[in-house]
Coordinates of C-alpha atoms in Angstrom, one line a residue:
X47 CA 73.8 142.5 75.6
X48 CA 74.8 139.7 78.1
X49 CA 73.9 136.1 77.7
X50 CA 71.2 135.9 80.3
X51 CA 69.7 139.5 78.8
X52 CA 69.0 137.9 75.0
X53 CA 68.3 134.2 76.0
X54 CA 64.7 132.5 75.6
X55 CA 62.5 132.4 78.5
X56 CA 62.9 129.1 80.1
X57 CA 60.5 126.3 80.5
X58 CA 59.5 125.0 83.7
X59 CA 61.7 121.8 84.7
X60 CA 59.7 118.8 85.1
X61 CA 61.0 114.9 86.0
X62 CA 62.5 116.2 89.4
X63 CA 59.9 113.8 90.5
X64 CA 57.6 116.4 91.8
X65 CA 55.3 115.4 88.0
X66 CA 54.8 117.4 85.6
X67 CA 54.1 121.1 85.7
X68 CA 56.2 122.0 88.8
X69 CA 56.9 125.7 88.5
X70 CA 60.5 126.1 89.2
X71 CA 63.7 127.5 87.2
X72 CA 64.7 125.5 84.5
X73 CA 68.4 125.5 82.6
X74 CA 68.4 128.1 80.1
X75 CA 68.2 126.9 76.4
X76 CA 71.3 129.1 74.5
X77 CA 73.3 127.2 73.0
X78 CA 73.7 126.5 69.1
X79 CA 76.1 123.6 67.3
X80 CA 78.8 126.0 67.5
X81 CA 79.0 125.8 71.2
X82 CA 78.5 122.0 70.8
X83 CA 81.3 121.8 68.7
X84 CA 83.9 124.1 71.5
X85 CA 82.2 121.8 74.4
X86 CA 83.3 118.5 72.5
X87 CA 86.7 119.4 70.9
X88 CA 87.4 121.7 73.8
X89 CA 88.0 119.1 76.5
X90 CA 89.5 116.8 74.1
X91 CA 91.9 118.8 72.6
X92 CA 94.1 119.3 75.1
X93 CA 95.1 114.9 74.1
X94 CA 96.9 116.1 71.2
X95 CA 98.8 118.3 73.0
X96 CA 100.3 115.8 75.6
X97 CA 99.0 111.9 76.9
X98 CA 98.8 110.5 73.3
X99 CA 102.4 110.1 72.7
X100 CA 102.3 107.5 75.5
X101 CA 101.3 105.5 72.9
X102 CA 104.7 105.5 71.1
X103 CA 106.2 104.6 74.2
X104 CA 104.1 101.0 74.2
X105 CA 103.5 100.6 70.1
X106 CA 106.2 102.6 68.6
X107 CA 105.5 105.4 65.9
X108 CA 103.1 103.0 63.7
X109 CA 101.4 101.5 66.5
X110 CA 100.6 105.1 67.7
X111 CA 99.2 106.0 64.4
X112 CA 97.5 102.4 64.5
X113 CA 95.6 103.4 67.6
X114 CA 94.9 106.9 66.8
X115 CA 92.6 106.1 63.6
X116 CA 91.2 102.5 65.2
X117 CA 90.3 104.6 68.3
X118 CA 88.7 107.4 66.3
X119 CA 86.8 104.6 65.0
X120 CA 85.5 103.9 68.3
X121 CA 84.9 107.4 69.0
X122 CA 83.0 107.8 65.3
X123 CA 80.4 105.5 66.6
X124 CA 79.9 106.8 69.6
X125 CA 79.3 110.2 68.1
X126 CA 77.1 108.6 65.8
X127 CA 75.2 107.0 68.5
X128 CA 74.8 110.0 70.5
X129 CA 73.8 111.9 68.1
X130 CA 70.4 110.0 67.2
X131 CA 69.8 108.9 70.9
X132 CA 70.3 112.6 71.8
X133 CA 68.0 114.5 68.9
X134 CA 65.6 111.8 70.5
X135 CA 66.0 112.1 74.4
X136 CA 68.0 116.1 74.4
X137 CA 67.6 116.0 78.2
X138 CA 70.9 117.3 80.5
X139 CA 72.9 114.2 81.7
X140 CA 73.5 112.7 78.4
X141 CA 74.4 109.2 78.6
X142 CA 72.5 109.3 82.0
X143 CA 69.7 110.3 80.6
X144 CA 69.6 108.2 77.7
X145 CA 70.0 104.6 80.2
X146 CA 67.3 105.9 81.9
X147 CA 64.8 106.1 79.4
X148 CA 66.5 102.5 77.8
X149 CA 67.8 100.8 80.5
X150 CA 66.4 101.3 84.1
X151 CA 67.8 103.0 87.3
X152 CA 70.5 100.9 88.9
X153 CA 72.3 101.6 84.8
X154 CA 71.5 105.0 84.9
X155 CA 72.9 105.6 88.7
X156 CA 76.4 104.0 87.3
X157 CA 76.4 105.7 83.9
X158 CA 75.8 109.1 85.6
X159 CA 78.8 108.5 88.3
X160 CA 81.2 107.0 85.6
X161 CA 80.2 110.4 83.7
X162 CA 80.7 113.1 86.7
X163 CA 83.8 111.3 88.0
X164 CA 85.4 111.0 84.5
X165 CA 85.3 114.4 83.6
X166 CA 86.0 115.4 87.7
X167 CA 88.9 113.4 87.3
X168 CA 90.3 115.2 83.8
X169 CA 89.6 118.6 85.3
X170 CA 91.8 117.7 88.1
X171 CA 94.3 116.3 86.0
X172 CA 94.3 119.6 83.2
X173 CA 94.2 121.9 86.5
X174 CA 97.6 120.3 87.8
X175 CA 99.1 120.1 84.1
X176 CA 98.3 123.9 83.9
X177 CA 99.9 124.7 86.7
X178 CA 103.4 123.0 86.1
X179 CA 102.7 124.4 82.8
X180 CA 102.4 128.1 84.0
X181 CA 105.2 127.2 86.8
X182 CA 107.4 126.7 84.0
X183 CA 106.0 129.8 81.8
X184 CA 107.7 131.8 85.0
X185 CA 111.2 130.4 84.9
X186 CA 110.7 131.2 80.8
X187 CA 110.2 134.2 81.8
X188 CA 113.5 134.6 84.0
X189 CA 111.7 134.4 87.3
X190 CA 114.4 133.3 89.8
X191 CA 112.3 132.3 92.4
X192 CA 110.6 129.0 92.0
X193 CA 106.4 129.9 92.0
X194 CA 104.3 127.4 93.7
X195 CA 101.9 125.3 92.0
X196 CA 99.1 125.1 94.3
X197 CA 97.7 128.8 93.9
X198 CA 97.9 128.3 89.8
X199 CA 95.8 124.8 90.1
X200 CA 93.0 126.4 92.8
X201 CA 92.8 129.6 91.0
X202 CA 92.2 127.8 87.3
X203 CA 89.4 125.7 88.9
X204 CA 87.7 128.2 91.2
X205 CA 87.9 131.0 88.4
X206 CA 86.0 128.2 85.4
X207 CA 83.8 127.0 88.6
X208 CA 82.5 131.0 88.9
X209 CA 82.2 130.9 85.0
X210 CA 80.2 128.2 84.7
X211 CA 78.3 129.3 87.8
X212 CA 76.9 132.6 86.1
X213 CA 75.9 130.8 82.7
X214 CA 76.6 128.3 80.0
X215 CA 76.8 130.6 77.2
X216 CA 79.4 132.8 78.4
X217 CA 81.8 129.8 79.7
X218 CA 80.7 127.8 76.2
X219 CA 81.5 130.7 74.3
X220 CA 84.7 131.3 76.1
X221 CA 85.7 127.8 75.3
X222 CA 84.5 128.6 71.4
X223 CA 87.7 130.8 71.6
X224 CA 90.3 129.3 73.3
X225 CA 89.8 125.8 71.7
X226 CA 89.5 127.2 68.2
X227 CA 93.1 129.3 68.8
X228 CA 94.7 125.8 70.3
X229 CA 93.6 124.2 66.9
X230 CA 94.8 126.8 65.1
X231 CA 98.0 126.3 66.6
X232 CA 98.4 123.0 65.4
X233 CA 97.9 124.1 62.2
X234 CA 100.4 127.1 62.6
X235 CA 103.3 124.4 63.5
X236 CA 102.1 122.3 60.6
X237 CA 102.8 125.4 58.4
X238 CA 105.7 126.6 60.2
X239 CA 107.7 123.4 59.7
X240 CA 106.5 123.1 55.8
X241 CA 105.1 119.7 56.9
X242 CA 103.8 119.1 54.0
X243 CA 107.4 118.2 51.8
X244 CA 109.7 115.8 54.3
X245 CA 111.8 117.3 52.7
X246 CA 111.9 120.6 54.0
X247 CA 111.8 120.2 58.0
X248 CA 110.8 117.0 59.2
X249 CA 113.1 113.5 59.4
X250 CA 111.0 110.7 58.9
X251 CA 113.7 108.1 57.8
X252 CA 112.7 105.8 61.2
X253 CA 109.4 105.4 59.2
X254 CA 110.7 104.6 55.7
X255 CA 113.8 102.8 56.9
X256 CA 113.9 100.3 60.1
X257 CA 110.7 98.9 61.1
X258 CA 112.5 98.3 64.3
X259 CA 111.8 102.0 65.2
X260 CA 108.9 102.2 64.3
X261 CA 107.1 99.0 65.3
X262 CA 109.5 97.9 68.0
X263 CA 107.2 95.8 70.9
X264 CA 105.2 93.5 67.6
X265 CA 101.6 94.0 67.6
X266 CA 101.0 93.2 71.4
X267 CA 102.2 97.2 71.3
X268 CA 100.0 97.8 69.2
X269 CA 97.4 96.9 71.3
X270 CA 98.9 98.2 74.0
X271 CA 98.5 101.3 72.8
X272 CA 95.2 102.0 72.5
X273 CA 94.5 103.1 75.9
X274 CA 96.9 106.5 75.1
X275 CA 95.2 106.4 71.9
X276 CA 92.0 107.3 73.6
X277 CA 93.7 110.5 74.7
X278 CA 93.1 112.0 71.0
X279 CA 89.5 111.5 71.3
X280 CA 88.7 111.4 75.2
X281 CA 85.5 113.5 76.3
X282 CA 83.5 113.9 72.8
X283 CA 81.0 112.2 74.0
X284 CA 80.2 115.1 76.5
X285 CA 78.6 117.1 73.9
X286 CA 75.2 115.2 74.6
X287 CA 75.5 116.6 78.0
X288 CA 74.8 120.2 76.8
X289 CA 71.5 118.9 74.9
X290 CA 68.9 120.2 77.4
X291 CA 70.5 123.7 76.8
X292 CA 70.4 123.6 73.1
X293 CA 68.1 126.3 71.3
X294 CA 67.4 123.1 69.3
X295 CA 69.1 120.1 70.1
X296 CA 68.0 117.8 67.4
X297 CA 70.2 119.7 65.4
X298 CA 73.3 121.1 67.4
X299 CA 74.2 117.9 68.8
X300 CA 74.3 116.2 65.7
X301 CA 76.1 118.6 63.9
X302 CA 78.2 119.9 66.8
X303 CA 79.5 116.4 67.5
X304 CA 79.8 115.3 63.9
X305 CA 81.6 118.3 63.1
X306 CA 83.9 117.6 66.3
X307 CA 84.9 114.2 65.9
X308 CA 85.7 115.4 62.0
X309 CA 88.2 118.1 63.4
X310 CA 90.0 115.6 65.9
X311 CA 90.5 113.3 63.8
X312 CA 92.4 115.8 62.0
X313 CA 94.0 117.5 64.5
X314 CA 94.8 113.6 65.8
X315 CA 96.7 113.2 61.9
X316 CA 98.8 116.2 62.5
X317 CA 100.1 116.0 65.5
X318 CA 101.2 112.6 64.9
X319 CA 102.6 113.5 61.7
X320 CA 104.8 116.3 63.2
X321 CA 105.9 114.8 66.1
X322 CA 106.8 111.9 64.6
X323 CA 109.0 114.0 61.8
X324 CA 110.6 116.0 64.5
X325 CA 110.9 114.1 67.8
X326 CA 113.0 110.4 68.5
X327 CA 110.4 107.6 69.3
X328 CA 112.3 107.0 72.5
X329 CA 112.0 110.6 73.4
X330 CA 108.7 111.1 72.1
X331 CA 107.1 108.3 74.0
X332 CA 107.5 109.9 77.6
X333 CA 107.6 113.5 77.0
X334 CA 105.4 115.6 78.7
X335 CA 105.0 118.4 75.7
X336 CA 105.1 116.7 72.7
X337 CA 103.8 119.2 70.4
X338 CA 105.8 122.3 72.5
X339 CA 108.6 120.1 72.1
X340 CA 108.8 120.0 68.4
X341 CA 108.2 123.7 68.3
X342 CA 111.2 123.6 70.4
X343 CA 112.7 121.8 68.1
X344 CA 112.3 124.0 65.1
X345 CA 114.3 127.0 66.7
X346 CA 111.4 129.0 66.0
X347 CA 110.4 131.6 68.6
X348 CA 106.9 132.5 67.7
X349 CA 106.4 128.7 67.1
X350 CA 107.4 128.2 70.8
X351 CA 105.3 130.9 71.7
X352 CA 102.3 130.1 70.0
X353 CA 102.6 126.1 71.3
X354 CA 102.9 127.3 75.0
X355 CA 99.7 129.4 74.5
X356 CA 98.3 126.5 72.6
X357 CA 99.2 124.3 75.4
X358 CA 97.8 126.2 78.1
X359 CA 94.3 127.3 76.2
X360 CA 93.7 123.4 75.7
X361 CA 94.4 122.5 79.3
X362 CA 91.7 125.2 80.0
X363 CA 89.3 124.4 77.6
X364 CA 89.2 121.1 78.7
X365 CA 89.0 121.9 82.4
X366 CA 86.2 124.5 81.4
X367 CA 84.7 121.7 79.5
X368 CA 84.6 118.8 82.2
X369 CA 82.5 121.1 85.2
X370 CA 80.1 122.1 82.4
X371 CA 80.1 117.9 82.2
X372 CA 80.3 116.8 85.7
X373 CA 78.0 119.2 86.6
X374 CA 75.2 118.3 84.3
X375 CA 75.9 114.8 85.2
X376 CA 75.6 115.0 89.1
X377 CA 72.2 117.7 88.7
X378 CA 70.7 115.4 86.7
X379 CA 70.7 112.6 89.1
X380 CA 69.6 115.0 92.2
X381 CA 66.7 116.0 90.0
X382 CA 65.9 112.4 89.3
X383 CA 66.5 111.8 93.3
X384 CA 69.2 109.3 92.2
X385 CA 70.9 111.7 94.5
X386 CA 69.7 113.8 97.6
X387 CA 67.1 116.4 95.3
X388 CA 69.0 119.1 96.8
X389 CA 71.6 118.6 93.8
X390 CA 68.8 119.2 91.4
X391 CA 68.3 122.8 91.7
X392 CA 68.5 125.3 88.9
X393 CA 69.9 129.0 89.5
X394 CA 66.8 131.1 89.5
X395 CA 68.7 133.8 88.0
X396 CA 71.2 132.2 85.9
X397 CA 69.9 129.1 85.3
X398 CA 72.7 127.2 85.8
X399 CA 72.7 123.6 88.3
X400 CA 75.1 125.5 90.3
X401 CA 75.2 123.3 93.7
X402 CA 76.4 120.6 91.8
X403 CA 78.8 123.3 90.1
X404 CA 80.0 124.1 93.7
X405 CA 79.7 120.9 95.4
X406 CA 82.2 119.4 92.5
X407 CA 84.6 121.8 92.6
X408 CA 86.1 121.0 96.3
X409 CA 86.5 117.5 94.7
X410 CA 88.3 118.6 91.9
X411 CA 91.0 120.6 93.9
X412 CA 91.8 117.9 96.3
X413 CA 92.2 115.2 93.4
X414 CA 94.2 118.1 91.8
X415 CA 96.6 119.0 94.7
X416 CA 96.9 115.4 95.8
X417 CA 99.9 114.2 93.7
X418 CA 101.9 117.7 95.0
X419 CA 100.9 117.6 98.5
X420 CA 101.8 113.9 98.5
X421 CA 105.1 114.2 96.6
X422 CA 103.7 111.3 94.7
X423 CA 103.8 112.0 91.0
X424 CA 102.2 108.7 90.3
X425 CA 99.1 110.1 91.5
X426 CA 98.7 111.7 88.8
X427 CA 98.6 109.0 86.3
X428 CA 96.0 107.3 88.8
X429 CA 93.8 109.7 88.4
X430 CA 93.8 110.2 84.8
X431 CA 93.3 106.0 84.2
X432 CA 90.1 106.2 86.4
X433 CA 89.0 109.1 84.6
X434 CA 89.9 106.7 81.6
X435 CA 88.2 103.6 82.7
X436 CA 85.0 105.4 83.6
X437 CA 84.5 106.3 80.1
X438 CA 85.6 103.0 78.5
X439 CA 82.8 101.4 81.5
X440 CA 80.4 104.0 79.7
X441 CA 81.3 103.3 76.4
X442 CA 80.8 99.6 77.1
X443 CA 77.2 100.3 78.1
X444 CA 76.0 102.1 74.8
X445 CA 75.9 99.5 72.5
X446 CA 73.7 97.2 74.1
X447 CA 71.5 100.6 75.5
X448 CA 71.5 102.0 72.0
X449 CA 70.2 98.5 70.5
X450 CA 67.9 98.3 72.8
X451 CA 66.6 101.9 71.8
X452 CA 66.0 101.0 68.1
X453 CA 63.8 98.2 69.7
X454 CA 62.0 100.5 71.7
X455 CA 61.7 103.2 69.0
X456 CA 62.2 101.3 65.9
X457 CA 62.6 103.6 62.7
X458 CA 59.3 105.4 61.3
X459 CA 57.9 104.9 65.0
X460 CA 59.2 108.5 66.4
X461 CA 60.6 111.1 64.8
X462 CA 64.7 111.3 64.3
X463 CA 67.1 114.5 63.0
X464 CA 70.1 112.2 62.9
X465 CA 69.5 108.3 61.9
X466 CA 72.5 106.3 62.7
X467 CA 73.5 104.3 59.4
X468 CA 74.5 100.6 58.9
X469 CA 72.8 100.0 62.4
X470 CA 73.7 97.5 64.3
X471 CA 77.3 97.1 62.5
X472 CA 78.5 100.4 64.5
X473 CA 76.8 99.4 67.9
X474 CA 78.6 96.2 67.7
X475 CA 81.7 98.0 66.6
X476 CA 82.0 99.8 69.3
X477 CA 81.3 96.7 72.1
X478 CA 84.4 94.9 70.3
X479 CA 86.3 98.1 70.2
X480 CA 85.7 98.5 73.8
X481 CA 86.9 94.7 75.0
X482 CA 90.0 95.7 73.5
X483 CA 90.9 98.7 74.9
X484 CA 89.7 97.1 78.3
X485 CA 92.5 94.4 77.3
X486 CA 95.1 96.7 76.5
X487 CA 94.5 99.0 79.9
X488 CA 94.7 95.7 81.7
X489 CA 97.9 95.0 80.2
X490 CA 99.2 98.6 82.0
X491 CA 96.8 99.2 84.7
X492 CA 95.0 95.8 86.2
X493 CA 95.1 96.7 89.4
X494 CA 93.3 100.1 89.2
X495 CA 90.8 98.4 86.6
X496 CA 89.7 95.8 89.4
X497 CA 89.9 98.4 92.2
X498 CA 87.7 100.5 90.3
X499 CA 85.2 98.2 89.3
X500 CA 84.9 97.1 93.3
X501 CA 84.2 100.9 93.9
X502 CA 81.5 100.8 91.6
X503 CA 80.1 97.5 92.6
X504 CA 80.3 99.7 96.0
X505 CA 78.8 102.0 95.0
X506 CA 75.6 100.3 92.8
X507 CA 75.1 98.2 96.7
X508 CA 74.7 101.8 98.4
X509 CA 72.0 102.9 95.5
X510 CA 69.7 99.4 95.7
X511 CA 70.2 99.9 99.3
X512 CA 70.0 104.0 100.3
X513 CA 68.5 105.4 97.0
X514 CA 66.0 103.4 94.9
X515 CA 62.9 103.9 97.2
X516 CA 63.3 107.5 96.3
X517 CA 63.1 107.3 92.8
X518 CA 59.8 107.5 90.9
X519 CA 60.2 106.0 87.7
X520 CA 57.0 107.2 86.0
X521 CA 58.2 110.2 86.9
X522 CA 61.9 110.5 85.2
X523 CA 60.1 109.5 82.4
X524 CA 60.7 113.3 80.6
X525 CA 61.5 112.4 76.5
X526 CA 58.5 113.4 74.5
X527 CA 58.2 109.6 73.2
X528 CA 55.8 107.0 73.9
X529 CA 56.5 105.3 76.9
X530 CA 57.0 101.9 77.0
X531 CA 56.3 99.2 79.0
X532 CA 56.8 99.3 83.0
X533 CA 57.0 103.2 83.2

């Protein structure tokens, strides 16, 4: 029986600004903490498997493994945070939907564009990786003539675009399998190599011996490398996007995105661990493969094999993940007339916001075809540092929104399936941990960071200006809490 055949009737949508009790197609509410889980760790995973080890290029082997575990501290609280705001507010739009409700419009307008152009941004970026990626799978292969990447990178994003398009659950299950065969494979090369005794496979003298190797920059390195540490943990925070779909979201997000951060963090251990038993720091710190490398490395051929597929099923997940993402992101803000209301419509068969899905996905091929039609492979790393700095803008915004939700709805006011502990330590956490990625990308990038923030300064002029008289904000008022004051 076929997703759309078993699924619960839907509700009617309501907050499109049209009030409550508007008969129209709503999304489709399928979706259970497994899915959750393959949404969040799918479109991170794909970090462990190249983009992290950047971070031994700037911090050497200890500051990479400095910034991996600081960085998953950041990402903890976030996951924490979302998971209470979210069992609260489980509305599509996530972060979006939760400023909203806390914050007001001109916060919600930039939270939902940092989150649609972020994950835009990383599907263009997976869809080119996975096409040099399957470019190179050819000459493997002993193809003699060299295959052009373009129709690999339109192909990958038209074919998830169509997924997506005819329902969540088949493209979240889809990424259910791929992403749980990519971790699998890390755990494969862990076994393979008999990681566990040094002794047996890996060389990690550079670690026990000269600190020179593996610390060689100080701890300004350090620091610099936690903007490639965010690569390990990049796009968890998506998982609140999916709670509108949720058979019961006060309990798949939660447990989705606990259980997600859990595995990356592992996943995050072990590929730093191998890579830094079988790789030189110097090498390591610009390769493009890290964890095919080291397969590579082991003379293995089904470990080669198995970290190619790896490789690829990562990069796909996480493109499959980021139009499920972006998508929510943008529909949530046409329904909410943040955007032209067109944008908010639901599939009345599938249920699915498919003009934004479509709308997005001419983006996401000219962002991905850029760097190659420009013969500028620098492009590429633009791209993937605004994706970057979108989320850190984001992640700056939800400790102040999420203290100001505990003021709204203190604790015994409103009913909560997740309770974020130790309140405000991690809200604060996560503001400090923020600054200082902010820093350490400014050390690398300051140029993009200022353009970027002029393009959303830009961008919030054209919303006060073009948008706000559209938006009713009684309305977009759709959490099933008491509303506060001013709505």
């Amino acid at each position: 029986m076929s997703a759309t055949e078993d699924a619960p009737t839907p509700v009617a949508a309501t907050g499109s600004g049209d009030g409550p009790g508007t008969d129209r197609p709503a999304l489709r509410k399928v979706l259970a903490p497994m899915h959750i889980w393959a949404l969040g760790v799918g479109i991170v995973l794909v970090g462990e498997f190249m983009g992290w080890n950047f971070a031994v290029e700037k911090g050497g082997m200890y500051g990479a493994l400095v910034a991996c575990w600081v960085v998953g501290l950041l990402y903890t609280c976030i996951v924490m945070i979302n998971s209470e705001v979210t069992s609260a507010i489980p509305a599509a739009g996530g972060q979006y939907a939760q400023a909203k409700h806390t914050v007001g419009p001109l916060m919600a307008f930039n939270v939902g564009l940092y989150l649609t152009l972020a994950y835009t941004m990383l599907e263009a970026a997976n869809a080119n990786v996975m096409s040099a990626l399957l470019t190179a799978l050819s000459g493997l292969l002993g193809s003699e003539q060299e295959l052009s990447p373009y129709p690999f990178a339109v192909l990958a994003i038209l074919a998830l675009a169509f997924l997506n398009y005819r329902g969540v659950f088949a493209s979240l299950t889809l990424n259910l399998v791929i992403t749980a065969f990519a971790f699998a494979t890390i755990l494969v090369l862990f076994v393979g190599l008999q990681a566990w005794s040094p002794s047996a496979e890996l060389d990690l003298a550079g670690l026990a011996g000269d600190v020179t190797n593996a610390l060689p920059y100080g701890w300004i390195g350090v620091i610099a490398a936690f903007q490639f540490g965010m690569w390990f943990y990049l796009g968890i925070e998506g998982t609140a996007q999916a709670a509108e779909e949720c058979r019961s979201a006060p309990r798949s997000v939660p447990l989705g995105s606990l259980a997600g951060i859990m595995t990356l963090i592992i996943a995050a251990s072990l590929t730093w661990y191998v890579c830094a038993g079988t790789l030189p720091w110097h090498y390591l710190g610009t390769a493009i493969t890290p964890l095919f490398d080291a397969a590579l490395v082991s003379g293995q051929g089904v470990l080669v094999v198995l970290l190619l597929l790896g490789t690829l099923c990562a990069t796909l997940a996480s493109a499959n993940g980021c139009i499920n993402d972006a998508s929510r992101a943008w529909f949530s803000m046409g329904r909410d007339r943040y955007l032209p209301e067109w944008f908010g419509a639901v599939h009345p068969r599938y249920h699915t916001p498919f003009r934004a899905i479509v709308f997005l996905v001419p983006v996401a091929i000219a962002f991905a075809l850029l760097p190659v039609v420009l013969d500028e492979p620098t492009l590429l790393s633009t791209v993937i540092t605004f994706s970057i700095l979108s989320g850190l803008l984001m992640y700056s915004f939800m400790g102040p929104s999420f203290m100001r939700f505990r003021k709204l709805w203190p604790l015994g006011t409103i009913a909560r399936a997740y309770t974020l502990p130790l309140h405000p330590a991690p809200a604060i956490a996560l503001l400090a941990l923020s600054a200082v990625v902010f820093f350490a990308t400014f050390l690398g990038y300051g140029v993009a960071l200022l353009s970027i923030l002029s393009f959303y300064l830009l961008a919030s002029i054209w919303f006060v200006l073009r948008r706000y008289k559209y938006v009713r904000r009684g309305a977009q008022f759709t959490a099933d809490l008491p509303r506060p004051q001013g709505y």
